[in-house]
PDB file of C-alpha atoms in Angstrom:
ATOM      1  CA  MET T   1       0.000   0.000   0.000  1.00 44.00           C
ATOM      2  CA  ASN T   2       1.290   3.399  -0.983  1.00 54.00           C
ATOM      3  CA  PRO T   3       0.261   6.389   1.089  1.00 60.00           C
ATOM      4  CA  ALA T   4      -2.048   8.778  -0.740  1.00 67.00           C
ATOM      5  CA  PRO T   5      -0.334  12.096  -1.432  1.00 78.00           C
ATOM      6  CA  SER T   6      -1.344  14.693   1.112  1.00 88.00           C
ATOM      7  CA  PHE T   7      -0.560  18.193   2.264  1.00 91.00           C
ATOM      8  CA  SER T   8       1.835  18.633   5.157  1.00 92.00           C
ATOM      9  CA  PRO T   9       0.382  18.977   8.663  1.00 92.00           C
ATOM     10  CA  LEU T  10       1.262  22.708   8.647  1.00 93.00           C
ATOM     11  CA  ALA T  11      -0.527  23.254   5.333  1.00 94.00           C
ATOM     12  CA  ARG T  12      -3.605  21.416   6.624  1.00 94.00           C
ATOM     13  CA  VAL T  13      -3.687  23.386   9.892  1.00 94.00           C
ATOM     14  CA  LEU T  14      -3.357  26.684   8.019  1.00 95.00           C
ATOM     15  CA  HIS T  15      -6.045  25.633   5.537  1.00 95.00           C
ATOM     16  CA  TRP T  16      -8.637  24.643   8.129  1.00 95.00           C
ATOM     17  CA  LEU T  17      -7.862  27.522  10.496  1.00 97.00           C
ATOM     18  CA  MET T  18      -8.250  29.987   7.655  1.00 96.00           C
ATOM     19  CA  ALA T  19     -11.391  28.237   6.388  1.00 96.00           C
ATOM     20  CA  VAL T  20     -13.067  28.815   9.761  1.00 96.00           C
ATOM     21  CA  MET T  21     -11.765  32.384   9.942  1.00 97.00           C
ATOM     22  CA  ILE T  22     -12.845  33.282   6.395  1.00 96.00           C
ATOM     23  CA  LEU T  23     -16.320  31.786   6.754  1.00 95.00           C
ATOM     24  CA  SER T  24     -16.695  33.591  10.096  1.00 95.00           C
ATOM     25  CA  MET T  25     -15.485  36.820   8.523  1.00 94.00           C
ATOM     26  CA  LEU T  26     -17.918  36.558   5.614  1.00 91.00           C
ATOM     27  CA  PHE T  27     -20.880  36.033   7.928  1.00 90.00           C
ATOM     28  CA  ILE T  28     -19.713  38.747  10.325  1.00 93.00           C
ATOM     29  CA  GLY T  29     -19.456  41.106   7.351  1.00 89.00           C
ATOM     30  CA  ILE T  30     -22.962  40.244   6.152  1.00 88.00           C
ATOM     31  CA  PHE T  31     -24.448  40.734   9.624  1.00 88.00           C
ATOM     32  CA  MET T  32     -22.399  43.893  10.107  1.00 88.00           C
ATOM     33  CA  ALA T  33     -23.720  45.388   6.863  1.00 82.00           C
ATOM     34  CA  SER T  34     -27.306  44.712   7.948  1.00 84.00           C
ATOM     35  CA  SER T  35     -26.959  45.843  11.591  1.00 79.00           C
ATOM     36  CA  VAL T  36     -27.343  49.126  13.363  1.00 77.00           C
ATOM     37  CA  GLY T  37     -26.747  49.952  16.983  1.00 76.00           C
ATOM     38  CA  PRO T  38     -24.602  48.053  19.484  1.00 78.00           C
ATOM     39  CA  ASN T  39     -24.440  44.849  17.445  1.00 83.00           C
ATOM     40  CA  TYR T  40     -22.766  46.735  14.625  1.00 85.00           C
ATOM     41  CA  HIS T  41     -19.965  47.946  16.894  1.00 84.00           C
ATOM     42  CA  ARG T  42     -19.430  44.470  18.377  1.00 86.00           C
ATOM     43  CA  LEU T  43     -19.196  42.991  14.900  1.00 89.00           C
ATOM     44  CA  VAL T  44     -16.753  45.687  13.729  1.00 86.00           C
ATOM     45  CA  THR T  45     -14.645  44.964  16.801  1.00 85.00           C
ATOM     46  CA  LEU T  46     -14.374  41.342  15.605  1.00 89.00           C
ATOM     47  CA  HIS T  47     -14.131  42.135  11.895  1.00 91.00           C
ATOM     48  CA  ARG T  48     -11.019  44.315  11.920  1.00 90.00           C
ATOM     49  CA  PRO T  49      -8.576  42.092  13.848  1.00 90.00           C
ATOM     50  CA  LEU T  50      -9.904  38.986  12.116  1.00 93.00           C
ATOM     51  CA  GLY T  51      -9.230  40.626   8.743  1.00 94.00           C
ATOM     52  CA  ILE T  52      -5.654  41.464   9.726  1.00 93.00           C
ATOM     53  CA  ALA T  53      -5.145  37.928  11.084  1.00 94.00           C
ATOM     54  CA  ILE T  54      -6.389  36.527   7.768  1.00 96.00           C
ATOM     55  CA  LEU T  55      -3.988  38.821   5.902  1.00 97.00           C
ATOM     56  CA  VAL T  56      -1.011  37.701   8.002  1.00 96.00           C
ATOM     57  CA  LEU T  57      -1.927  34.013   7.729  1.00 97.00           C
ATOM     58  CA  ALA T  58      -2.583  34.312   3.981  1.00 97.00           C
ATOM     59  CA  LEU T  59       0.878  35.808   3.459  1.00 97.00           C
ATOM     60  CA  LEU T  60       2.404  33.067   5.620  1.00 97.00           C
ATOM     61  CA  ARG T  61       0.435  30.428   3.763  1.00 96.00           C
ATOM     62  CA  LEU T  62       1.389  31.828   0.349  1.00 96.00           C
ATOM     63  CA  THR T  63       5.064  31.874   1.332  1.00 96.00           C
ATOM     64  CA  TYR T  64       4.809  28.261   2.502  1.00 96.00           C
ATOM     65  CA  ARG T  65       2.930  27.243  -0.664  1.00 94.00           C
ATOM     66  CA  LEU T  66       5.588  28.788  -2.906  1.00 94.00           C
ATOM     67  CA  ARG T  67       8.279  26.818  -1.068  1.00 95.00           C
ATOM     68  CA  SER T  68       6.518  23.461  -0.924  1.00 92.00           C
ATOM     69  CA  SER T  69       4.533  21.927  -3.738  1.00 89.00           C
ATOM     70  CA  PRO T  70       1.026  20.649  -3.140  1.00 91.00           C
ATOM     71  CA  PRO T  71       0.263  16.990  -3.816  1.00 92.00           C
ATOM     72  CA  PRO T  72      -0.317  16.275  -7.492  1.00 92.00           C
ATOM     73  CA  LEU T  73      -3.852  16.130  -8.809  1.00 93.00           C
ATOM     74  CA  PRO T  74      -5.002  12.724 -10.065  1.00 93.00           C
ATOM     75  CA  ASN T  75      -3.595  11.823 -13.487  1.00 93.00           C
ATOM     76  CA  ASP T  76      -7.061  11.034 -14.842  1.00 94.00           C
ATOM     77  CA  LEU T  77      -8.451  14.465 -13.920  1.00 94.00           C
ATOM     78  CA  PRO T  78      -9.472  16.311 -17.113  1.00 95.00           C
ATOM     79  CA  ALA T  79      -7.196  19.198 -18.103  1.00 96.00           C
ATOM     80  CA  VAL T  80     -10.028  21.721 -17.761  1.00 96.00           C
ATOM     81  CA  MET T  81     -10.567  20.648 -14.130  1.00 95.00           C
ATOM     82  CA  LYS T  82      -6.852  20.932 -13.421  1.00 95.00           C
ATOM     83  CA  LEU T  83      -6.877  24.432 -14.888  1.00 97.00           C
ATOM     84  CA  ALA T  84      -9.980  25.354 -12.856  1.00 96.00           C
ATOM     85  CA  ALA T  85      -8.266  24.126  -9.680  1.00 95.00           C
ATOM     86  CA  LYS T  86      -5.151  26.174 -10.392  1.00 96.00           C
ATOM     87  CA  VAL T  87      -7.048  29.343 -11.309  1.00 97.00           C
ATOM     88  CA  SER T  88      -9.419  29.068  -8.338  1.00 97.00           C
ATOM     89  CA  HIS T  89      -6.520  28.650  -5.902  1.00 96.00           C
ATOM     90  CA  ILE T  90      -4.756  31.676  -7.347  1.00 97.00           C
ATOM     91  CA  LEU T  91      -7.970  33.693  -7.016  1.00 98.00           C
ATOM     92  CA  LEU T  92      -8.445  32.497  -3.432  1.00 97.00           C
ATOM     93  CA  TYR T  93      -4.963  33.717  -2.500  1.00 97.00           C
ATOM     94  CA  VAL T  94      -5.507  37.029  -4.311  1.00 98.00           C
ATOM     95  CA  LEU T  95      -8.778  37.610  -2.462  1.00 98.00           C
ATOM     96  CA  MET T  96      -7.438  36.476   0.943  1.00 97.00           C
ATOM     97  CA  ILE T  97      -4.760  39.155   0.600  1.00 98.00           C
ATOM     98  CA  ALA T  98      -6.677  41.850  -1.312  1.00 98.00           C
ATOM     99  CA  LEU T  99      -9.805  41.955   0.863  1.00 97.00           C
ATOM    100  CA  PRO T 100      -8.031  42.858   4.128  1.00 97.00           C
ATOM    101  CA  LEU T 101      -5.819  45.361   2.306  1.00 98.00           C
ATOM    102  CA  VAL T 102      -8.840  47.000   0.660  1.00 98.00           C
ATOM    103  CA  GLY T 103     -10.599  47.107   4.041  1.00 96.00           C
ATOM    104  CA  TRP T 104      -7.543  48.658   5.669  1.00 96.00           C
ATOM    105  CA  GLY T 105      -7.250  51.172   2.845  1.00 97.00           C
ATOM    106  CA  MET T 106     -10.965  51.944   3.058  1.00 97.00           C
ATOM    107  CA  LEU T 107     -10.759  52.727   6.769  1.00 95.00           C
ATOM    108  CA  SER T 108      -7.630  54.791   6.198  1.00 96.00           C
ATOM    109  CA  ALA T 109      -9.284  56.815   3.419  1.00 97.00           C
ATOM    110  CA  GLY T 110     -12.327  57.282   5.637  1.00 96.00           C
ATOM    111  CA  GLY T 111     -10.146  58.747   8.375  1.00 94.00           C
ATOM    112  CA  TYR T 112     -11.193  56.044  10.830  1.00 90.00           C
ATOM    113  CA  PRO T 113      -8.816  54.738  13.474  1.00 86.00           C
ATOM    114  CA  ILE T 114      -8.040  51.071  12.981  1.00 85.00           C
ATOM    115  CA  PRO T 115      -7.858  49.443  16.408  1.00 84.00           C
ATOM    116  CA  LEU T 116      -6.962  45.781  16.537  1.00 80.00           C
ATOM    117  CA  TRP T 117      -7.674  44.987  20.167  1.00 73.00           C
ATOM    118  CA  GLY T 118      -9.293  47.644  22.268  1.00 69.00           C
ATOM    119  CA  ASN T 119      -7.603  50.958  21.682  1.00 71.00           C
ATOM    120  CA  SER T 120      -4.131  49.819  22.676  1.00 80.00           C
ATOM    121  CA  VAL T 121      -2.982  48.660  19.213  1.00 84.00           C
ATOM    122  CA  LEU T 122      -3.783  50.884  16.236  1.00 89.00           C
ATOM    123  CA  LEU T 123      -2.779  50.157  12.664  1.00 91.00           C
ATOM    124  CA  PRO T 124      -1.263  53.078  10.796  1.00 93.00           C
ATOM    125  CA  PRO T 125      -3.261  54.432   7.868  1.00 95.00           C
ATOM    126  CA  ILE T 126      -2.070  53.195   4.480  1.00 96.00           C
ATOM    127  CA  LEU T 127      -3.930  55.854   2.475  1.00 97.00           C
ATOM    128  CA  PRO T 128      -4.571  59.542   3.065  1.00 97.00           C
ATOM    129  CA  HIS T 129      -8.033  60.686   4.150  1.00 97.00           C
ATOM    130  CA  ASN T 130     -10.182  60.975   1.023  1.00 97.00           C
ATOM    131  CA  PRO T 131     -13.979  60.454   1.107  1.00 97.00           C
ATOM    132  CA  THR T 132     -14.113  59.635  -2.623  1.00 97.00           C
ATOM    133  CA  VAL T 133     -11.475  56.923  -2.278  1.00 98.00           C
ATOM    134  CA  TRP T 134     -13.263  55.645   0.856  1.00 97.00           C
ATOM    135  CA  SER T 135     -16.524  55.332  -1.121  1.00 97.00           C
ATOM    136  CA  TRP T 136     -14.857  53.507  -3.999  1.00 98.00           C
ATOM    137  CA  LEU T 137     -12.998  51.127  -1.662  1.00 98.00           C
ATOM    138  CA  ARG T 138     -16.162  50.412   0.319  1.00 96.00           C
ATOM    139  CA  TYR T 139     -17.867  49.316  -2.895  1.00 97.00           C
ATOM    140  CA  ALA T 140     -14.793  47.299  -3.950  1.00 98.00           C
ATOM    141  CA  HIS T 141     -14.648  45.629  -0.508  1.00 96.00           C
ATOM    142  CA  THR T 142     -18.279  44.539  -0.871  1.00 94.00           C
ATOM    143  CA  VAL T 143     -17.813  43.214  -4.408  1.00 96.00           C
ATOM    144  CA  LEU T 144     -14.629  41.351  -3.444  1.00 97.00           C
ATOM    145  CA  ALA T 145     -16.332  39.859  -0.367  1.00 95.00           C
ATOM    146  CA  PHE T 146     -19.216  38.498  -2.441  1.00 95.00           C
ATOM    147  CA  THR T 147     -16.714  37.209  -4.996  1.00 97.00           C
ATOM    148  CA  LEU T 148     -14.818  35.426  -2.220  1.00 97.00           C
ATOM    149  CA  PHE T 149     -18.064  33.987  -0.887  1.00 95.00           C
ATOM    150  CA  GLY T 150     -18.911  32.575  -4.333  1.00 96.00           C
ATOM    151  CA  LEU T 151     -15.397  31.217  -4.759  1.00 97.00           C
ATOM    152  CA  VAL T 152     -15.525  29.567  -1.323  1.00 96.00           C
ATOM    153  CA  LEU T 153     -18.820  27.918  -2.275  1.00 96.00           C
ATOM    154  CA  ALA T 154     -17.246  26.672  -5.509  1.00 97.00           C
ATOM    155  CA  HIS T 155     -14.215  25.400  -3.552  1.00 96.00           C
ATOM    156  CA  ILE T 156     -16.436  23.502  -1.104  1.00 96.00           C
ATOM    157  CA  SER T 157     -18.464  22.102  -4.004  1.00 96.00           C
ATOM    158  CA  ALA T 158     -15.316  20.932  -5.764  1.00 96.00           C
ATOM    159  CA  ALA T 159     -14.044  19.283  -2.572  1.00 94.00           C
ATOM    160  CA  LEU T 160     -17.346  17.455  -2.136  1.00 94.00           C
ATOM    161  CA  PHE T 161     -17.303  16.457  -5.808  1.00 95.00           C
ATOM    162  CA  HIS T 162     -13.853  14.906  -5.329  1.00 94.00           C
ATOM    163  CA  GLY T 163     -14.802  13.232  -2.056  1.00 92.00           C
ATOM    164  CA  LEU T 164     -18.294  11.976  -2.890  1.00 93.00           C
ATOM    165  CA  ILE T 165     -18.485  11.635  -6.677  1.00 94.00           C
ATOM    166  CA  ARG T 166     -14.970  10.986  -7.991  1.00 94.00           C
ATOM    167  CA  ARG T 167     -13.794   9.407  -4.725  1.00 92.00           C
ATOM    168  CA  ASP T 168     -10.218  10.323  -5.525  1.00 91.00           C
ATOM    169  CA  THR T 169      -7.447  11.530  -3.220  1.00 89.00           C
ATOM    170  CA  VAL T 170      -8.033  15.283  -3.641  1.00 91.00           C
ATOM    171  CA  LEU T 171     -10.260  15.783  -0.579  1.00 90.00           C
ATOM    172  CA  GLN T 172      -8.269  13.239   1.433  1.00 90.00           C
ATOM    173  CA  SER T 173      -5.080  15.194   0.794  1.00 90.00           C
ATOM    174  CA  MET T 174      -6.420  18.075   2.895  1.00 90.00           C
ATOM    175  CA  THR T 175      -8.367  16.097   5.493  1.00 88.00           C
ATOM    176  CA  HIS T 176      -6.002  13.313   6.480  1.00 78.00           C
ATOM    177  CA  THR T 177      -3.377  10.931   5.258  1.00 51.00           C
ATOM    178  CA  LYS T 178      -4.868   7.697   4.057  1.00 51.00           C
ATOM    179  CA  THR T 179      -3.363   4.711   2.339  1.00 42.00           C
ATOM    180  CA  SER T 180      -4.567   3.711  -1.099  1.00 43.00           C
ATOM    181  CA  LEU T 181      -5.281   0.139  -2.142  1.00 39.00           C
TER     182      LEU T 181
END
């Protein structure tokens, strides 16, 4: 029995930690956009540091990914599916990095302080105060968030397709190491 190719333990931990964080962030963002009053401020208090944590972990994860190759996709996987996997992963990384940066830029352009935890740690602004830029970035942040949400749904669907329909090693490579027969 040969072991099925799988991601390293570090890659799997980063993947699943970020999956929980990104799904939480997307739902926090949706509830935040539809809330007023004290719930809004509680959600913002969670949203900002979680976004920065996702940015830091995404950069760490990208660095790790560039230094260690992922397990190969199955040989019998059609070329179009291999291309879709590659493109979707690139887009996921782009969005995991771009969304927090756009949010940070949006708050900077809006002239808002960017506290991470309480008021003891503030991020420096990365853009000058400019209401027009703030408005544009707010719209971009929303569009990118919905794009990420759709891409996450596609990613989950593809994982389930590999695990339940194709029954190949793709889903197993990120869930656990398993031997093949």
